PDB file of C-alpha atoms in Angstrom:
ATOM      1  CA  MET J   1     116.468  37.205  67.598  1.00  0.00           C
ATOM      2  CA  THR J   2     116.207  41.027  68.168  1.00  0.00           C
ATOM      3  CA  SER J   3     114.027  41.912  71.111  1.00  0.00           C
ATOM      4  CA  PHE J   4     112.540  45.409  72.289  1.00  0.00           C
ATOM      5  CA  ILE J   5     110.186  47.476  74.739  1.00  0.00           C
ATOM      6  CA  LEU J   6     107.311  49.026  73.376  1.00  0.00           C
ATOM      7  CA  PRO J   7     106.466  52.615  75.208  1.00  0.00           C
ATOM      8  CA  GLU J   8     104.107  52.286  78.010  1.00  0.00           C
ATOM      9  CA  ASN J   9     101.429  54.191  75.886  1.00  0.00           C
ATOM     10  CA  PHE J  10     101.933  52.237  72.760  1.00  0.00           C
ATOM     11  CA  SER J  11      98.758  51.216  70.948  1.00  0.00           C
ATOM     12  CA  ILE J  12      97.606  49.210  67.883  1.00  0.00           C
ATOM     13  CA  GLY J  13      94.463  49.199  66.198  1.00  0.00           C
ATOM     14  CA  ASN J  14      92.342  48.688  63.055  1.00  0.00           C
ATOM     15  CA  ALA J  15      91.892  51.630  60.619  1.00  0.00           C
ATOM     16  CA  ALA J  16      88.139  52.533  60.374  1.00  0.00           C
ATOM     17  CA  GLY J  17      86.300  50.725  57.409  1.00  0.00           C
ATOM     18  CA  VAL J  18      86.750  46.840  58.442  1.00  0.00           C
ATOM     19  CA  CYS J  19      84.469  46.959  61.854  1.00  0.00           C
ATOM     20  CA  LYS J  20      81.013  47.587  61.352  1.00  0.00           C
ATOM     21  CA  SER J  21      79.161  45.100  63.527  1.00  0.00           C
ATOM     22  CA  LEU J  22      78.922  43.521  67.042  1.00  0.00           C
ATOM     23  CA  ASP J  23      80.339  40.046  65.657  1.00  0.00           C
ATOM     24  CA  LEU J  24      83.674  41.520  64.586  1.00  0.00           C
ATOM     25  CA  VAL J  25      84.052  43.838  67.760  1.00  0.00           C
ATOM     26  CA  ASP J  26      83.890  40.613  69.401  1.00  0.00           C
ATOM     27  CA  GLN J  27      86.324  39.039  66.962  1.00  0.00           C
ATOM     28  CA  LEU J  28      88.784  41.866  67.257  1.00  0.00           C
ATOM     29  CA  ALA J  29      88.604  41.965  71.238  1.00  0.00           C
ATOM     30  CA  ARG J  30      90.282  38.406  71.190  1.00  0.00           C
ATOM     31  CA  SER J  31      93.068  39.676  68.984  1.00  0.00           C
ATOM     32  CA  GLY J  32      96.453  41.486  69.717  1.00  0.00           C
ATOM     33  CA  LEU J  33      95.002  44.891  69.153  1.00  0.00           C
ATOM     34  CA  THR J  34      95.138  47.448  72.011  1.00  0.00           C
ATOM     35  CA  GLU J  35      92.151  49.455  70.352  1.00  0.00           C
ATOM     36  CA  ILE J  36      89.121  48.797  68.413  1.00  0.00           C
ATOM     37  CA  THR J  37      87.747  51.370  66.039  1.00  0.00           C
ATOM     38  CA  LEU J  38      84.164  50.845  64.983  1.00  0.00           C
ATOM     39  CA  GLY J  39      82.929  52.549  61.780  1.00  0.00           C
ATOM     40  CA  SER J  40      82.877  54.603  60.075  1.00  0.00           C
ATOM     41  CA  ILE J  41      79.248  55.486  60.916  1.00  0.00           C
ATOM     42  CA  THR J  42      76.644  57.474  59.680  1.00  0.00           C
ATOM     43  CA  VAL J  43      73.294  58.680  60.962  1.00  0.00           C
ATOM     44  CA  GLY J  44      71.596  56.747  58.160  1.00  0.00           C
ATOM     45  CA  GLN J  45      71.948  53.235  56.994  1.00  0.00           C
ATOM     46  CA  ARG J  46      74.351  53.016  54.118  1.00  0.00           C
ATOM     47  CA  SER J  47      74.691  50.094  51.684  1.00  0.00           C
ATOM     48  CA  VAL J  48      77.989  49.513  49.816  1.00  0.00           C
ATOM     49  CA  ASN J  49      78.945  51.812  46.596  1.00  0.00           C
ATOM     50  CA  SER J  50      77.297  49.959  43.391  1.00  0.00           C
ATOM     51  CA  PRO J  51      79.342  48.148  41.561  1.00  0.00           C
ATOM     52  CA  GLY J  52      81.664  46.911  44.322  1.00  0.00           C
ATOM     53  CA  THR J  53      84.683  48.521  44.192  1.00  0.00           C
ATOM     54  CA  VAL J  54      87.399  46.554  46.004  1.00  0.00           C
ATOM     55  CA  HIS J  55      90.576  45.368  44.460  1.00  0.00           C
ATOM     56  CA  PHE J  56      93.139  42.925  46.009  1.00  0.00           C
ATOM     57  CA  ARG J  57      96.737  42.086  44.965  1.00  0.00           C
ATOM     58  CA  THR J  58      97.233  38.818  46.026  1.00  0.00           C
ATOM     59  CA  GLU J  59     100.746  38.698  45.781  1.00  0.00           C
ATOM     60  CA  ASN J  60     101.248  41.176  48.760  1.00  0.00           C
ATOM     61  CA  GLY J  61      98.126  41.366  50.185  1.00  0.00           C
ATOM     62  CA  ALA J  62      97.651  45.027  49.585  1.00  0.00           C
ATOM     63  CA  SER J  63      94.028  46.232  48.486  1.00  0.00           C
ATOM     64  CA  ILE J  64      92.520  49.550  47.531  1.00  0.00           C
ATOM     65  CA  ASN J  65      88.715  50.122  47.792  1.00  0.00           C
ATOM     66  CA  ALA J  66      86.020  52.553  47.365  1.00  0.00           C
ATOM     67  CA  LEU J  67      83.255  51.270  49.520  1.00  0.00           C
ATOM     68  CA  GLY J  68      81.398  54.371  50.542  1.00  0.00           C
ATOM     69  CA  MET J  69      81.044  53.788  54.187  1.00  0.00           C
ATOM     70  CA  PRO J  70      78.352  50.864  54.270  1.00  0.00           C
ATOM     71  CA  ASN J  71      77.421  50.390  57.819  1.00  0.00           C
ATOM     72  CA  LEU J  72      74.092  49.959  60.077  1.00  0.00           C
ATOM     73  CA  GLY J  73      73.087  53.473  61.077  1.00  0.00           C
ATOM     74  CA  ILE J  74      72.332  55.161  64.245  1.00  0.00           C
ATOM     75  CA  GLY J  75      68.977  52.938  64.448  1.00  0.00           C
ATOM     76  CA  ALA J  76      71.328  50.064  65.243  1.00  0.00           C
ATOM     77  CA  TYR J  77      74.115  51.397  66.842  1.00  0.00           C
ATOM     78  CA  ALA J  78      72.390  53.271  69.561  1.00  0.00           C
ATOM     79  CA  ASN J  79      71.414  49.715  70.800  1.00  0.00           C
ATOM     80  CA  LEU J  80      74.886  48.078  70.277  1.00  0.00           C
ATOM     81  CA  LEU J  81      77.223  50.720  71.477  1.00  0.00           C
ATOM     82  CA  LYS J  82      77.291  50.022  75.141  1.00  0.00           C
ATOM     83  CA  GLN J  83      77.571  46.139  74.605  1.00  0.00           C
ATOM     84  CA  MET J  84      80.599  46.710  72.241  1.00  0.00           C
ATOM     85  CA  VAL J  85      82.448  49.227  74.732  1.00  0.00           C
ATOM     86  CA  GLU J  86      81.778  46.294  77.227  1.00  0.00           C
ATOM     87  CA  ILE J  87      83.073  43.816  75.147  1.00  0.00           C
ATOM     88  CA  ALA J  88      86.129  45.821  74.543  1.00  0.00           C
ATOM     89  CA  HIS J  89      86.623  46.892  78.175  1.00  0.00           C
ATOM     90  CA  THR J  90      86.293  43.177  79.414  1.00  0.00           C
ATOM     91  CA  ALA J  91      89.123  42.330  77.129  1.00  0.00           C
ATOM     92  CA  GLY J  92      91.172  45.345  78.033  1.00  0.00           C
ATOM     93  CA  LYS J  93      91.112  47.213  75.020  1.00  0.00           C
ATOM     94  CA  LEU J  94      89.669  50.745  74.164  1.00  0.00           C
ATOM     95  CA  LEU J  95      86.649  50.902  71.824  1.00  0.00           C
ATOM     96  CA  ALA J  96      87.089  53.876  69.294  1.00  0.00           C
ATOM     97  CA  VAL J  97      84.175  55.102  66.733  1.00  0.00           C
ATOM     98  CA  SER J  98      84.621  56.657  63.701  1.00  0.00           C
ATOM     99  CA  ILE J  99      81.778  59.135  62.662  1.00  0.00           C
ATOM    100  CA  VAL J 100      80.703  60.853  59.448  1.00  0.00           C
ATOM    101  CA  PRO J 101      78.082  63.626  59.636  1.00  0.00           C
ATOM    102  CA  LEU J 102      76.920  63.723  56.079  1.00  0.00           C
ATOM    103  CA  ARG J 103      73.873  66.511  56.926  1.00  0.00           C
ATOM    104  CA  GLY J 104      73.608  69.458  59.160  1.00  0.00           C
ATOM    105  CA  GLY J 105      72.650  68.153  62.703  1.00  0.00           C
ATOM    106  CA  ASP J 106      74.298  64.802  62.209  1.00  0.00           C
ATOM    107  CA  LEU J 107      77.159  65.733  64.207  1.00  0.00           C
ATOM    108  CA  GLU J 108      75.286  66.289  67.238  1.00  0.00           C
ATOM    109  CA  ILE J 109      73.036  63.041  66.825  1.00  0.00           C
ATOM    110  CA  LEU J 110      76.373  60.943  66.510  1.00  0.00           C
ATOM    111  CA  LEU J 111      78.239  62.740  69.512  1.00  0.00           C
ATOM    112  CA  HIS J 112      75.189  62.204  71.685  1.00  0.00           C
ATOM    113  CA  ILE J 113      75.264  58.324  71.199  1.00  0.00           C
ATOM    114  CA  CYS J 114      78.759  57.984  71.349  1.00  0.00           C
ATOM    115  CA  ILE J 115      78.992  59.799  74.548  1.00  0.00           C
ATOM    116  CA  GLU J 116      75.877  58.084  76.115  1.00  0.00           C
ATOM    117  CA  ALA J 117      77.755  54.555  75.541  1.00  0.00           C
ATOM    118  CA  ASP J 118      81.023  56.374  77.247  1.00  0.00           C
ATOM    119  CA  VAL J 119      83.091  55.232  74.052  1.00  0.00           C
ATOM    120  CA  ASP J 120      86.615  55.726  74.745  1.00  0.00           C
ATOM    121  CA  ILE J 121      87.769  57.911  71.592  1.00  0.00           C
ATOM    122  CA  ILE J 122      85.782  59.529  68.908  1.00  0.00           C
ATOM    123  CA  GLU J 123      87.279  60.015  65.342  1.00  0.00           C
ATOM    124  CA  LEU J 124      85.585  62.632  62.983  1.00  0.00           C
ATOM    125  CA  ASN J 125      86.503  61.239  59.608  1.00  0.00           C
ATOM    126  CA  THR J 126      86.371  64.054  57.249  1.00  0.00           C
ATOM    127  CA  GLY J 127      88.450  62.355  54.681  1.00  0.00           C
ATOM    128  CA  CYS J 128      86.290  59.737  52.887  1.00  0.00           C
ATOM    129  CA  PRO J 129      86.407  60.762  49.007  1.00  0.00           C
ATOM    130  CA  ASN J 130      84.128  57.907  47.925  1.00  0.00           C
ATOM    131  CA  VAL J 131      80.656  59.238  49.459  1.00  0.00           C
ATOM    132  CA  TRP J 132      77.681  59.139  47.001  1.00  0.00           C
ATOM    133  CA  ASP J 133      74.253  60.202  47.602  1.00  0.00           C
ATOM    134  CA  GLN J 134      71.393  59.839  44.839  1.00  0.00           C
ATOM    135  CA  GLY J 135      74.051  59.658  41.813  1.00  0.00           C
ATOM    136  CA  GLN J 136      76.213  62.445  43.152  1.00  0.00           C
ATOM    137  CA  GLN J 137      79.411  62.464  44.611  1.00  0.00           C
ATOM    138  CA  LYS J 138      79.378  64.504  47.808  1.00  0.00           C
ATOM    139  CA  ARG J 139      82.152  66.864  48.862  1.00  0.00           C
ATOM    140  CA  ILE J 140      85.209  65.895  50.801  1.00  0.00           C
ATOM    141  CA  LEU J 141      85.042  67.493  54.166  1.00  0.00           C
ATOM    142  CA  SER J 142      88.337  67.858  54.894  1.00  0.00           C
ATOM    143  CA  PHE J 143      88.717  70.691  52.020  1.00  0.00           C
ATOM    144  CA  ASP J 144      86.070  72.599  53.931  1.00  0.00           C
ATOM    145  CA  ILE J 145      88.140  74.463  56.401  1.00  0.00           C
ATOM    146  CA  LYS J 146      85.305  76.481  57.860  1.00  0.00           C
ATOM    147  CA  TYR J 147      82.913  73.385  58.384  1.00  0.00           C
ATOM    148  CA  LEU J 148      85.922  71.199  59.869  1.00  0.00           C
ATOM    149  CA  SER J 149      86.617  74.113  62.472  1.00  0.00           C
ATOM    150  CA  HIS J 150      82.982  74.421  62.979  1.00  0.00           C
ATOM    151  CA  SER J 151      82.806  70.582  63.684  1.00  0.00           C
ATOM    152  CA  LEU J 152      85.786  70.041  65.873  1.00  0.00           C
ATOM    153  CA  GLN J 153      84.932  73.276  67.919  1.00  0.00           C
ATOM    154  CA  GLY J 154      81.492  71.428  68.527  1.00  0.00           C
ATOM    155  CA  MET J 155      83.063  68.313  69.810  1.00  0.00           C
ATOM    156  CA  LEU J 156      85.419  70.465  72.283  1.00  0.00           C
ATOM    157  CA  GLU J 157      82.348  72.141  73.498  1.00  0.00           C
ATOM    158  CA  ARG J 158      80.907  68.952  74.324  1.00  0.00           C
ATOM    159  CA  LYS J 159      84.238  67.528  76.006  1.00  0.00           C
ATOM    160  CA  SER J 160      84.574  70.882  77.956  1.00  0.00           C
ATOM    161  CA  VAL J 161      81.179  70.598  79.642  1.00  0.00           C
ATOM    162  CA  GLY J 162      82.506  67.578  81.548  1.00  0.00           C
ATOM    163  CA  ASP J 163      79.921  64.916  80.331  1.00  0.00           C
ATOM    164  CA  TRP J 164      82.719  62.776  78.466  1.00  0.00           C
ATOM    165  CA  SER J 165      86.427  62.326  79.275  1.00  0.00           C
ATOM    166  CA  GLY J 166      87.669  60.602  75.820  1.00  0.00           C
ATOM    167  CA  GLU J 167      89.884  61.451  73.434  1.00  0.00           C
ATOM    168  CA  LEU J 168      89.171  63.376  70.243  1.00  0.00           C
ATOM    169  CA  ARG J 169      90.537  62.654  66.954  1.00  0.00           C
ATOM    170  CA  VAL J 170      90.127  63.955  63.486  1.00  0.00           C
ATOM    171  CA  LYS J 171      91.133  62.134  60.231  1.00  0.00           C
ATOM    172  CA  LEU J 172      92.287  64.291  57.225  1.00  0.00           C
ATOM    173  CA  SER J 173      92.617  63.741  53.455  1.00  0.00           C
ATOM    174  CA  PRO J 174      96.068  63.882  51.837  1.00  0.00           C
ATOM    175  CA  TYR J 175      96.447  67.603  51.103  1.00  0.00           C
ATOM    176  CA  SER J 176      98.177  68.399  47.745  1.00  0.00           C
ATOM    177  CA  ASP J 177      97.936  71.864  48.542  1.00  0.00           C
ATOM    178  CA  PRO J 178     100.359  73.226  51.033  1.00  0.00           C
ATOM    179  CA  GLY J 179      98.757  76.219  51.644  1.00  0.00           C
ATOM    180  CA  LEU J 180      95.566  74.370  52.759  1.00  0.00           C
ATOM    181  CA  LEU J 181      97.716  72.035  54.649  1.00  0.00           C
ATOM    182  CA  ALA J 182      99.298  74.856  56.692  1.00  0.00           C
ATOM    183  CA  GLU J 183      95.947  76.469  57.278  1.00  0.00           C
ATOM    184  CA  VAL J 184      94.426  73.136  58.594  1.00  0.00           C
ATOM    185  CA  ALA J 185      97.413  72.527  60.575  1.00  0.00           C
ATOM    186  CA  LYS J 186      97.157  76.142  62.199  1.00  0.00           C
ATOM    187  CA  MET J 187      93.670  75.675  63.070  1.00  0.00           C
ATOM    188  CA  ILE J 188      93.903  72.386  64.695  1.00  0.00           C
ATOM    189  CA  GLY J 189      96.781  73.474  66.690  1.00  0.00           C
ATOM    190  CA  SER J 190      95.175  76.321  67.699  1.00  0.00           C
ATOM    191  CA  MET J 191      92.423  74.533  69.181  1.00  0.00           C
ATOM    192  CA  GLY J 192      94.378  72.055  71.097  1.00  0.00           C
ATOM    193  CA  SER J 193      95.750  72.343  74.455  1.00  0.00           C
ATOM    194  CA  LYS J 194      96.942  70.017  77.453  1.00  0.00           C
ATOM    195  CA  LYS J 195      93.516  69.661  78.661  1.00  0.00           C
ATOM    196  CA  TYR J 196      91.551  69.459  75.189  1.00  0.00           C
ATOM    197  CA  ARG J 197      93.805  67.452  72.964  1.00  0.00           C
ATOM    198  CA  ILE J 198      92.799  66.946  69.078  1.00  0.00           C
ATOM    199  CA  THR J 199      94.536  63.639  67.509  1.00  0.00           C
ATOM    200  CA  VAL J 200      95.028  63.927  64.088  1.00  0.00           C
ATOM    201  CA  VAL J 201      94.913  60.676  62.344  1.00  0.00           C
ATOM    202  CA  THR J 202      96.424  60.553  58.624  1.00  0.00           C
ATOM    203  CA  CYS J 203      95.274  59.894  56.243  1.00  0.00           C
ATOM    204  CA  ASN J 204      92.506  58.984  53.798  1.00  0.00           C
ATOM    205  CA  THR J 205      93.121  58.425  49.988  1.00  0.00           C
ATOM    206  CA  PHE J 206      93.142  60.647  46.885  1.00  0.00           C
ATOM    207  CA  PRO J 207      89.568  60.862  45.215  1.00  0.00           C
ATOM    208  CA  ASN J 208      88.674  59.232  41.758  1.00  0.00           C
ATOM    209  CA  ALA J 209      92.165  57.162  41.382  1.00  0.00           C
ATOM    210  CA  ILE J 210      92.907  54.798  38.774  1.00  0.00           C
ATOM    211  CA  MET J 211      94.634  51.678  39.089  1.00  0.00           C
ATOM    212  CA  PHE J 212      96.323  49.677  36.211  1.00  0.00           C
ATOM    213  CA  ASP J 213      97.014  46.363  36.069  1.00  0.00           C
ATOM    214  CA  GLU J 214     100.125  44.308  34.988  1.00  0.00           C
ATOM    215  CA  THR J 215      98.832  44.796  31.298  1.00  0.00           C
ATOM    216  CA  LYS J 216      99.089  48.755  31.690  1.00  0.00           C
ATOM    217  CA  LYS J 217      94.998  48.362  31.258  1.00  0.00           C
ATOM    218  CA  ILE J 218      92.992  50.101  33.686  1.00  0.00           C
ATOM    219  CA  SER J 219      91.726  47.553  36.239  1.00  0.00           C
ATOM    220  CA  ARG J 220      89.749  49.522  38.752  1.00  0.00           C
ATOM    221  CA  ALA J 221      88.560  53.435  38.656  1.00  0.00           C
ATOM    222  CA  LEU J 222      87.654  54.522  42.362  1.00  0.00           C
TER     223      LEU J 222
END
């Protein structure tokens, strides 16, 4: 049997999307993960996209989904986050929260409840391509570099005033435009520093994909 030693700062966690409740935080706290990611969460409560858009391949365990970030909304999480942090810390794990501001003013509200609960990591999810509101597919925030820059600057400003010492992350879309990828990389690189690091999480999925089954017929459009 081959053995190896993991680096001291090595961590393993779940991706945003699978943990939305206190019960699931408790379950993951009893797993081998070193950090638990809650979310993604939004200011308003969100239901799963209809019809349900999840496809599993039983032969290899792979799946693809376009759930649309169903979550309880901050009305619930404002009361649960401190308890979730306590559960994670008691188990020796970190708690990360993936946040998605969908409207003006949402970012400050979401940051506030995360900082109040003293979560360990705040992840700004700008890459979800499956957000629908009143029958309209919303713009993917990763491709709006002005919005991205403004949001990250706002997060850094909250961190710089000293009321929170956790880690900042940003989750991005895959960029098919190499020019835009370079712009985003340069922008994020110019903001980071030894004192205020921004960790990049890659990556979400391309929007409006089509999956074919073994008969070459469309089995799912996402």
